[in-house]
Short mmCIF file of C-alpha atoms and ligand atoms in Angstrom, two decimals:
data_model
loop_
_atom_site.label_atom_id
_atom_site.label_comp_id
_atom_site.label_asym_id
_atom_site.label_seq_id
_atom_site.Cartn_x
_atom_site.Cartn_y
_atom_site.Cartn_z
CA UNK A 509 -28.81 -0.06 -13.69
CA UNK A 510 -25.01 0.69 -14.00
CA UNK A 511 -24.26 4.41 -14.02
CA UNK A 512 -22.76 5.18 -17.74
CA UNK A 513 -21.73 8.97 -16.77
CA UNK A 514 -17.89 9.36 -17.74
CA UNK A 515 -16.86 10.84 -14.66
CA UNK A 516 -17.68 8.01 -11.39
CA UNK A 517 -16.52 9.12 -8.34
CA UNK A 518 -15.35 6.77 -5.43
CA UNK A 519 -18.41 6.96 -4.01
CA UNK A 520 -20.50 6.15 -7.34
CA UNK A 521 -18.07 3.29 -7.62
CA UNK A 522 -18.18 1.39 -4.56
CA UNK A 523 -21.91 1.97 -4.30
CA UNK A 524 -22.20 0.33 -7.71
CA UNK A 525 -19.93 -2.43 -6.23
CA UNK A 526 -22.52 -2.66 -3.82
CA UNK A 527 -25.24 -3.18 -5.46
CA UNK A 528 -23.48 -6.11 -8.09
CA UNK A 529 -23.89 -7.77 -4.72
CA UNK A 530 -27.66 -7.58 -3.41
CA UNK A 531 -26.46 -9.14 -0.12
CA UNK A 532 -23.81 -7.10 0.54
CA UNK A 533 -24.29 -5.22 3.65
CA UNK A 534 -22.51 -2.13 2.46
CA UNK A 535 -19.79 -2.23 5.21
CA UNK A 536 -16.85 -2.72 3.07
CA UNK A 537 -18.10 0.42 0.47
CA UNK A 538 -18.80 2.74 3.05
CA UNK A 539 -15.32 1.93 4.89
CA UNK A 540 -13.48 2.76 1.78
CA UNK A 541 -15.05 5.96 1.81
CA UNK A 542 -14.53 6.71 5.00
CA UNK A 543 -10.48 6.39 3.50
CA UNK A 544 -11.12 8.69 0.99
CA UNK A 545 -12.54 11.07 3.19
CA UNK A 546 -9.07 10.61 5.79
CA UNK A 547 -7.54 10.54 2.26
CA UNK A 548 -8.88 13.78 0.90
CA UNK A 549 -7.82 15.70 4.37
CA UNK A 550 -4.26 14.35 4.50
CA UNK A 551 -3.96 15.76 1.01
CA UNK A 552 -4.78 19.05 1.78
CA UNK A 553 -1.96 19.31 4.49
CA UNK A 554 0.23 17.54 2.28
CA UNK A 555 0.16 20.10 -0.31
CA UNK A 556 0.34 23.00 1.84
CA UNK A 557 2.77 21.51 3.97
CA UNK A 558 5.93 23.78 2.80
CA UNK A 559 4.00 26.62 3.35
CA UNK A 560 3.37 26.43 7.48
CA UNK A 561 5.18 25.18 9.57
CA UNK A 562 4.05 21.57 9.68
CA UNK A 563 7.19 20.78 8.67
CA UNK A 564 10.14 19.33 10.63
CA UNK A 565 10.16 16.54 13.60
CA UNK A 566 6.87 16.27 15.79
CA UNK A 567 10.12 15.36 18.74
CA UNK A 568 9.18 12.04 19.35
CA UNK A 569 10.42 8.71 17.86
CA UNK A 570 7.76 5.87 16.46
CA UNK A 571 7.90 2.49 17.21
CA UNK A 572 10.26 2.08 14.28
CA UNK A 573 13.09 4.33 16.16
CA UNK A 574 12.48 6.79 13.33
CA UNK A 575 12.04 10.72 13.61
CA UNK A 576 8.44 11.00 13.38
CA UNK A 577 7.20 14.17 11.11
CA UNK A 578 4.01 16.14 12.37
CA UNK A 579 2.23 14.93 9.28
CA UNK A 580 2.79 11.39 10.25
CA UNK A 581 1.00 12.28 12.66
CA UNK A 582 -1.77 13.97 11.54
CA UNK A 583 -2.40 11.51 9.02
CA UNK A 584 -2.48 8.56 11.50
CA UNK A 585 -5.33 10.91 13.25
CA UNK A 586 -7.28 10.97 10.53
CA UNK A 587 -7.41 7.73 9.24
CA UNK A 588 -7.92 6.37 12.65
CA UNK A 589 -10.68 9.14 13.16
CA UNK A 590 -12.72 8.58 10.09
CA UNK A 591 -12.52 4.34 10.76
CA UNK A 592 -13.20 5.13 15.02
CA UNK A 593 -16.41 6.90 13.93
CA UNK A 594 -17.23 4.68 11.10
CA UNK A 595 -19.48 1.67 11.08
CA UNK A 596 -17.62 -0.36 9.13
CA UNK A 597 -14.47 -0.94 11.02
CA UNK A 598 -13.05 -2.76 14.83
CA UNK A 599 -9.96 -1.32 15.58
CA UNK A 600 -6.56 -1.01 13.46
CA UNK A 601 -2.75 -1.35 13.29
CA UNK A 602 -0.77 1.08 12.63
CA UNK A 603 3.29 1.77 11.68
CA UNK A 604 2.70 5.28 13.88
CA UNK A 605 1.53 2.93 17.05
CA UNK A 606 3.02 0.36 18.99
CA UNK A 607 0.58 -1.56 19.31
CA UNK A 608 -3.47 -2.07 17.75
CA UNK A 609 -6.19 0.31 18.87
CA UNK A 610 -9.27 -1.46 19.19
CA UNK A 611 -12.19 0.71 19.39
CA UNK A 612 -14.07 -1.46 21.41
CA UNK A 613 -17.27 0.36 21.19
CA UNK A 614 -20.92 -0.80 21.03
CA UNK A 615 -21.08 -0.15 16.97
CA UNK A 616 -17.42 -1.12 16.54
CA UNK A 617 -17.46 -4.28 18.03
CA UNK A 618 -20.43 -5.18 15.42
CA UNK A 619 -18.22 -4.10 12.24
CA UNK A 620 -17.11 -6.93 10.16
CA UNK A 621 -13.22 -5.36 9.59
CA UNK A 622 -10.36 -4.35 10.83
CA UNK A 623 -7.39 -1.97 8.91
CA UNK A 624 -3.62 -1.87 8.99
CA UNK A 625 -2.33 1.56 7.77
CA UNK A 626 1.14 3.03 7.26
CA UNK A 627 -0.41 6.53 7.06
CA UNK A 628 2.34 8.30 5.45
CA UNK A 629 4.85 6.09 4.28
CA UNK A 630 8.44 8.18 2.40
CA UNK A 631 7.85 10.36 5.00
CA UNK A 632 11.78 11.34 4.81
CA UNK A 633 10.79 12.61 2.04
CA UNK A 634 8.25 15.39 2.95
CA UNK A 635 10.99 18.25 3.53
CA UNK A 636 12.15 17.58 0.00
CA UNK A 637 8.90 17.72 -1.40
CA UNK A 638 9.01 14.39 -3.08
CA UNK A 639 6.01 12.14 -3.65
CA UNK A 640 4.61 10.00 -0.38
CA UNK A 641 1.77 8.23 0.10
CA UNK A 642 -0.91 5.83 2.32
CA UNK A 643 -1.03 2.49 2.72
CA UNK A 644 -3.75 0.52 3.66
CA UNK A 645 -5.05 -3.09 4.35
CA UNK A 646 -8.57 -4.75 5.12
CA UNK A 647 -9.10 -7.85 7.02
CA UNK A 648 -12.48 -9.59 7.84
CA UNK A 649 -12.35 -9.94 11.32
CA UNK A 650 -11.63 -13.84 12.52
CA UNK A 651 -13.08 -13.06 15.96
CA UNK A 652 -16.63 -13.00 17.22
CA UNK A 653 -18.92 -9.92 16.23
CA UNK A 654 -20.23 -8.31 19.14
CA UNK A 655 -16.88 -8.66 20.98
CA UNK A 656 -13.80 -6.30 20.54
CA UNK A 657 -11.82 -7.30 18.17
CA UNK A 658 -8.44 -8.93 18.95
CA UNK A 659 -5.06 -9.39 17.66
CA UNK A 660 -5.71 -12.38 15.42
CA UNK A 661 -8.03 -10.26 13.36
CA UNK A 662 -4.86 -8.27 12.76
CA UNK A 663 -2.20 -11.49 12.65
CA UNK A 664 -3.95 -12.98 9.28
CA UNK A 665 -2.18 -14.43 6.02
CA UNK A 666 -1.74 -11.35 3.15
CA UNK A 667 -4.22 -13.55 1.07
CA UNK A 668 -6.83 -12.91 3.52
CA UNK A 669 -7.46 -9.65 2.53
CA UNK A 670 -10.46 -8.58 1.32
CA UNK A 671 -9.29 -5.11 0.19
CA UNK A 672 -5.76 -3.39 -0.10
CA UNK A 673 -4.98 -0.04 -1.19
CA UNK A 674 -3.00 3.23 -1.65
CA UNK A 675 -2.48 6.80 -1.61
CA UNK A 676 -0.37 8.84 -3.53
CA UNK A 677 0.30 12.14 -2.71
CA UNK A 678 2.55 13.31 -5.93
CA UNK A 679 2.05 15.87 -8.82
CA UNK A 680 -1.61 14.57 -8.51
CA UNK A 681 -3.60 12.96 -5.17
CA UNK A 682 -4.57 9.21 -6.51
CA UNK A 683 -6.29 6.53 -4.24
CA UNK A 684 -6.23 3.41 -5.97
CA UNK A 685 -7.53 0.04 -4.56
CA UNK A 686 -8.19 -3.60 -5.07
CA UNK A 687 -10.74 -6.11 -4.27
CA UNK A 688 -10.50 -9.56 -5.87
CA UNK A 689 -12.90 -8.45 -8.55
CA UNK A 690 -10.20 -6.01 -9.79
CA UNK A 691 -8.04 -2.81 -9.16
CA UNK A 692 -8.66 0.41 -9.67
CA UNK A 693 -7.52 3.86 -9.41
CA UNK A 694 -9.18 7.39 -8.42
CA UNK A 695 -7.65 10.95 -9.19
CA UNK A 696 -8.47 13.50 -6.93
CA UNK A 697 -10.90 16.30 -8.82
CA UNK A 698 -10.32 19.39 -7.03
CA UNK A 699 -12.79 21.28 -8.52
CA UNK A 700 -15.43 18.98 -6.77
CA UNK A 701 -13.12 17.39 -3.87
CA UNK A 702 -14.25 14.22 -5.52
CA UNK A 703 -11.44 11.13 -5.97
CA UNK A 704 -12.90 9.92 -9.78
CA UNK A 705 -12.14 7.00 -11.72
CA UNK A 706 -9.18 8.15 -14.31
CA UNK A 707 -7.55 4.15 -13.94
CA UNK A 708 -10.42 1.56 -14.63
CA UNK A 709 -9.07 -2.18 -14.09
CA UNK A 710 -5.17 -1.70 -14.17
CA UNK A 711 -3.14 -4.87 -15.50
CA UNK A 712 0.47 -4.66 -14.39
CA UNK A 713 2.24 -5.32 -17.99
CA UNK A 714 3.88 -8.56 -17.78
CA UNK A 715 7.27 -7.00 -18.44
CA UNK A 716 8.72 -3.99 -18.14
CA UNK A 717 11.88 -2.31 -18.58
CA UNK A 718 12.77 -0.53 -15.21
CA UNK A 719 13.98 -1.57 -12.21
CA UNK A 720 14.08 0.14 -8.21
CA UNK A 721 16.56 -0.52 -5.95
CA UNK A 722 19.05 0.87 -4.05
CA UNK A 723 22.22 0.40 -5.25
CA UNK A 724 23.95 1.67 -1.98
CA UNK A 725 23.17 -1.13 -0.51
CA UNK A 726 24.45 -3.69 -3.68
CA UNK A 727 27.27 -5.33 -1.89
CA UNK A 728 25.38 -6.35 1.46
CA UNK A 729 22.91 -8.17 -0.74
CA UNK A 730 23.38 -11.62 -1.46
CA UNK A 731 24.67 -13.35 -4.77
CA UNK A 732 21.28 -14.16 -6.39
CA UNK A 733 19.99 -10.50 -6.21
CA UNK A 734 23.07 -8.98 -7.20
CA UNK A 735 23.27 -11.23 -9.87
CA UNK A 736 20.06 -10.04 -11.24
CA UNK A 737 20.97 -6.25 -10.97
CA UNK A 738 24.03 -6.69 -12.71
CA UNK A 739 21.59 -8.75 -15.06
CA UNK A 740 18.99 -5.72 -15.52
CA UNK A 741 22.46 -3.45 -16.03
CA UNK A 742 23.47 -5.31 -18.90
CA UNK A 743 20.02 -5.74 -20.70
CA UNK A 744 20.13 -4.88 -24.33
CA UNK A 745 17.69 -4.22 -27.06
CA UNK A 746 18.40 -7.63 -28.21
CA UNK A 747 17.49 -8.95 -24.98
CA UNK A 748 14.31 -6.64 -23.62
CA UNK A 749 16.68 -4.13 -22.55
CA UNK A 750 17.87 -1.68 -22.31
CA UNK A 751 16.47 -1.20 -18.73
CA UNK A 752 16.33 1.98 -16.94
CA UNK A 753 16.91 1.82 -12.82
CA UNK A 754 14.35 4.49 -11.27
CA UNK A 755 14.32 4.55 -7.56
CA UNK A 756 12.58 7.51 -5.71
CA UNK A 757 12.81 6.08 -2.28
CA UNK A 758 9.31 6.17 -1.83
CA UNK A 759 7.89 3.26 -2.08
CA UNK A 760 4.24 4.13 -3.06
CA UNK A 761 5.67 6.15 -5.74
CA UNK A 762 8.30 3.28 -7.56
CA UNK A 763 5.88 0.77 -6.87
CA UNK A 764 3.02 2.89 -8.29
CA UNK A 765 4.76 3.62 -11.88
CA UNK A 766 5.46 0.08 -11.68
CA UNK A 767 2.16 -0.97 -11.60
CA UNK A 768 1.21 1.26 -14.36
CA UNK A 769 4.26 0.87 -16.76
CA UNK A 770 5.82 -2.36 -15.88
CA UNK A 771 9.02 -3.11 -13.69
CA UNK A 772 10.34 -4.39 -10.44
CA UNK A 773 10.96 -3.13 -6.87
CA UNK A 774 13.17 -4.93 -4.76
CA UNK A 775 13.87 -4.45 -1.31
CA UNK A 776 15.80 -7.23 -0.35
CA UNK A 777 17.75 -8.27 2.88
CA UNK A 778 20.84 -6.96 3.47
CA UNK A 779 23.75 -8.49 5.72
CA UNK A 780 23.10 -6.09 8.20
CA UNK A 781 19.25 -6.03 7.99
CA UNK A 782 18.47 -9.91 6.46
CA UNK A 783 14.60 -9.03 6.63
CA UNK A 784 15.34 -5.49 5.28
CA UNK A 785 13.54 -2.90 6.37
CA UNK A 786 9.68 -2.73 5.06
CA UNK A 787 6.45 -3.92 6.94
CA UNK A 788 4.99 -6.79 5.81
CA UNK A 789 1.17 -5.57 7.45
CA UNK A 790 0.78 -2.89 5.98
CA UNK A 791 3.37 -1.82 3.56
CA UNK A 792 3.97 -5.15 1.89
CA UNK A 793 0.92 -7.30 2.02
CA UNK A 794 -1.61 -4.43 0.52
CA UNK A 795 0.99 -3.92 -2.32
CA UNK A 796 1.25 -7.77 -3.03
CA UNK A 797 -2.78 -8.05 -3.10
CA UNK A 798 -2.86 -5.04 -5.60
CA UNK A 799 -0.12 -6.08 -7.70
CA UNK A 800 -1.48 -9.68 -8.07
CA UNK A 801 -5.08 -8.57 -8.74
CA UNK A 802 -3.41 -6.19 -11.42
CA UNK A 803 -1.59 -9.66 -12.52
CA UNK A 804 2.05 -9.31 -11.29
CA UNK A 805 3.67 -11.10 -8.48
CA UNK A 806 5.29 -10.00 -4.95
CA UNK A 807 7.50 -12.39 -2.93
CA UNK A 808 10.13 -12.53 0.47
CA UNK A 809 13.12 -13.62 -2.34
CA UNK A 810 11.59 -16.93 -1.59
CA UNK A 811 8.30 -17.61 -1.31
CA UNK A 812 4.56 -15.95 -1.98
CA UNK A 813 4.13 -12.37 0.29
CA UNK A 814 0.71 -12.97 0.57
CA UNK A 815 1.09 -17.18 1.86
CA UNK A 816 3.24 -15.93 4.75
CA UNK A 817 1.63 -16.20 7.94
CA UNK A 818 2.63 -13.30 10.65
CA UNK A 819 4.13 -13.21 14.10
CA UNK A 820 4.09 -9.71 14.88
CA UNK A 821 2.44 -6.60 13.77
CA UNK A 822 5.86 -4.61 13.14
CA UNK A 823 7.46 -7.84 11.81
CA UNK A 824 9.43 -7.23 8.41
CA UNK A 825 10.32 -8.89 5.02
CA UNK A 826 12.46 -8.61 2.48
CA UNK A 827 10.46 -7.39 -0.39
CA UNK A 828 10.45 -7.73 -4.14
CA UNK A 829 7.42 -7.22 -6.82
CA UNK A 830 6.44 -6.19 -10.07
CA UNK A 831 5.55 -7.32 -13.77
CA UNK A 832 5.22 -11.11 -13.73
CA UNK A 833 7.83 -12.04 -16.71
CA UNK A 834 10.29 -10.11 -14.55
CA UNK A 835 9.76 -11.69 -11.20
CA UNK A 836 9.91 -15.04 -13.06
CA UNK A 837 13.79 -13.72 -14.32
CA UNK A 838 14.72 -13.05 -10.74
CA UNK A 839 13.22 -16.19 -9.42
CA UNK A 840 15.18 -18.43 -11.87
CA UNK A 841 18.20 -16.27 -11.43
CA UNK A 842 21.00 -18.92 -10.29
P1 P6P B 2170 16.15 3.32 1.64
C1 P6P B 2170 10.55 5.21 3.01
O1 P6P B 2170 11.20 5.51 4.23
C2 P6P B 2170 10.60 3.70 2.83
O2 P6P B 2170 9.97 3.06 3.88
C3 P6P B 2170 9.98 3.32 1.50
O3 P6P B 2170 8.94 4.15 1.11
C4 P6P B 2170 11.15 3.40 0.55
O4 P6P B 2170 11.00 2.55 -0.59
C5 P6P B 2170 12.30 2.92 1.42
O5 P6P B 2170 11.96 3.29 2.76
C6 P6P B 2170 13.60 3.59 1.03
O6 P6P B 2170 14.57 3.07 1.92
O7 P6P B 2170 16.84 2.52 2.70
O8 P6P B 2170 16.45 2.81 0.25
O9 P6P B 2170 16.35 4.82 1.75
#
């Protein structure tokens, strides 16, 4: 019996998931609502974070050698809280910890996954009250239940995953997500601190007309990407254009309106960074599953995001997705 009541909420949803499957053990539902609940608590200090004085640098540095925010940190807490205390989940990576934390309990070492997270990712951004968001990634563990899990489990291909997902904190709180039957996005009720299905099945549209980048960075790139900015600058209407360029510097947000209305991110190597500066765990791999689910495409400049097999949990790549007539352009750009 599917429930036909307009409003679903997350937990409707990935209980009706559940039951499409008979077999399913209910793992994977109830650890996506464990992220909703980290989810629904993060927003809360998010929005109120002008007002006290959460604000401002936490003092230390994270492994990335960046200022770390106290709501970086709070939002790594919960997320690693709700997943610790969970069933459904064996330790995670994180862009706010060196290294993985494996929980390496009695219960945890029987869950079936493991996440990656880059709990508040545009964190720059909180002071200027910009949008930011949560990242988040979901591996089947490779290594034997009943045993902690270990750093393959973490290590695994992008098309591995068996869920990906995101937060974004902007003018409303939206969690969307994909599994490989399909992505879809939740607005945050507030009247009933429920996240609800406002974004059933999104398609990327397989063009688009804007495109994110940052242009201070346009001569360290290298001849083929600058050869498609200048491309997207000089679009027309008589040849898709004109484009707009929109770049928020936050990724969850230009990627997100991408997803919805159609364009391209690119954060491509630079000479002084060549493997430019996102996270392939758990910034770029989640957004690659999504966006191809949605039916777009995400790549390194050269080959598939989600076919690239990692080293390291910090390791980086240079980054560019969106709609898939777009991607095509850049791909045959010469
Ligand atoms: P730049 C935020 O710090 C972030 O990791 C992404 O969210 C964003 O897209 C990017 O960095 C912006 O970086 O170098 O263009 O300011």
């Amino acid at each position: 019996m599917r429930i036909n009541r307009k409003i679903q909420t997350l937990d409707e949803f990935t209980i009706q998931q559940m039951r499409d499957f008979p077999n399913a053990t209910g793992e994977l539902s109830g650890l996506l609502r464990d992220i909703g609940l980290a989810a629904k608590r993060v927003h809360v200090e998010v929005n109120k974070a002008g007002l006290v004085d959460i604000l401002g640098d936490a003092g230390t540095m994270n492994v990335q050698g960046e200022d770390v925010k106290k709501l970086d940190i709070f939002a790594n807490n919960q997320f690693m809280g709700v997943l610790r205390h969970g069933i459904s989940c064996a330790g995670i990576g994180s862009e706010e910890m060196d290294d993985i934390v494996v929980f390496d309990d009695e219960v945890s070492n029987q869950s079936k996954y493991v996440c990656l997270f880059d709990p508040l990712d545009g964190s720059s951004n909180i002071d200027v009250n910009v949008s930011i968001g949560t990242i988040f990634s979901v591996f089947r563990r490779v290594s034997e239940l009943g045993k902690p899990a270990t750093k393959a489990d973490f290590l695994q291909a992008g098309i591995k995953q068996v869920a990906a997902g995101y937060v974004i904190y902007g003018s409303s709180t939206m969690l969307v997500y994909a599994t490989r039957r399909g992505a879809n996005g939740f607005t945050l009720d507030q009247s009933i601190g429920e996240f609800t299905l406002s974004h059933p099945d999104i398609k990327c549209p397989e063009t688009g007309k804007m495109y994110s980048v940052n242009h201070g960075n346009f001569f360290q790139y290298n001849e083929k990407v600058k050869k498609y900015i200048t491309a997207c600058q000089k679009k027309t209407k008589d040849n898709g254009g004109p484009y707009t360029q929109r770049y928020i510097g936050s990724m969850v947000a230009d990627v997100h309106r991408n997803l919805i209305k159609g364009g391209i991110f690119m954060y491509p190597g630079t000479s002084d960074k060549p493997k430019g500066k996102l996270r392939l765990l758990y910034e770029c791999n989640p957004f690659a599953f999504i966006i191809e689910v949605a039916g777009g495409k995400a790549t390194d400049g050269n080959m598939r995001i989600l076919d690239i097999e990692p080293k390291e949990i910090h390791e980086r790549t240079p980054f560019f997705i969106g709609s898939r007539l777009m991607m095509e352009e850049l791909e045959g750009t010469e």
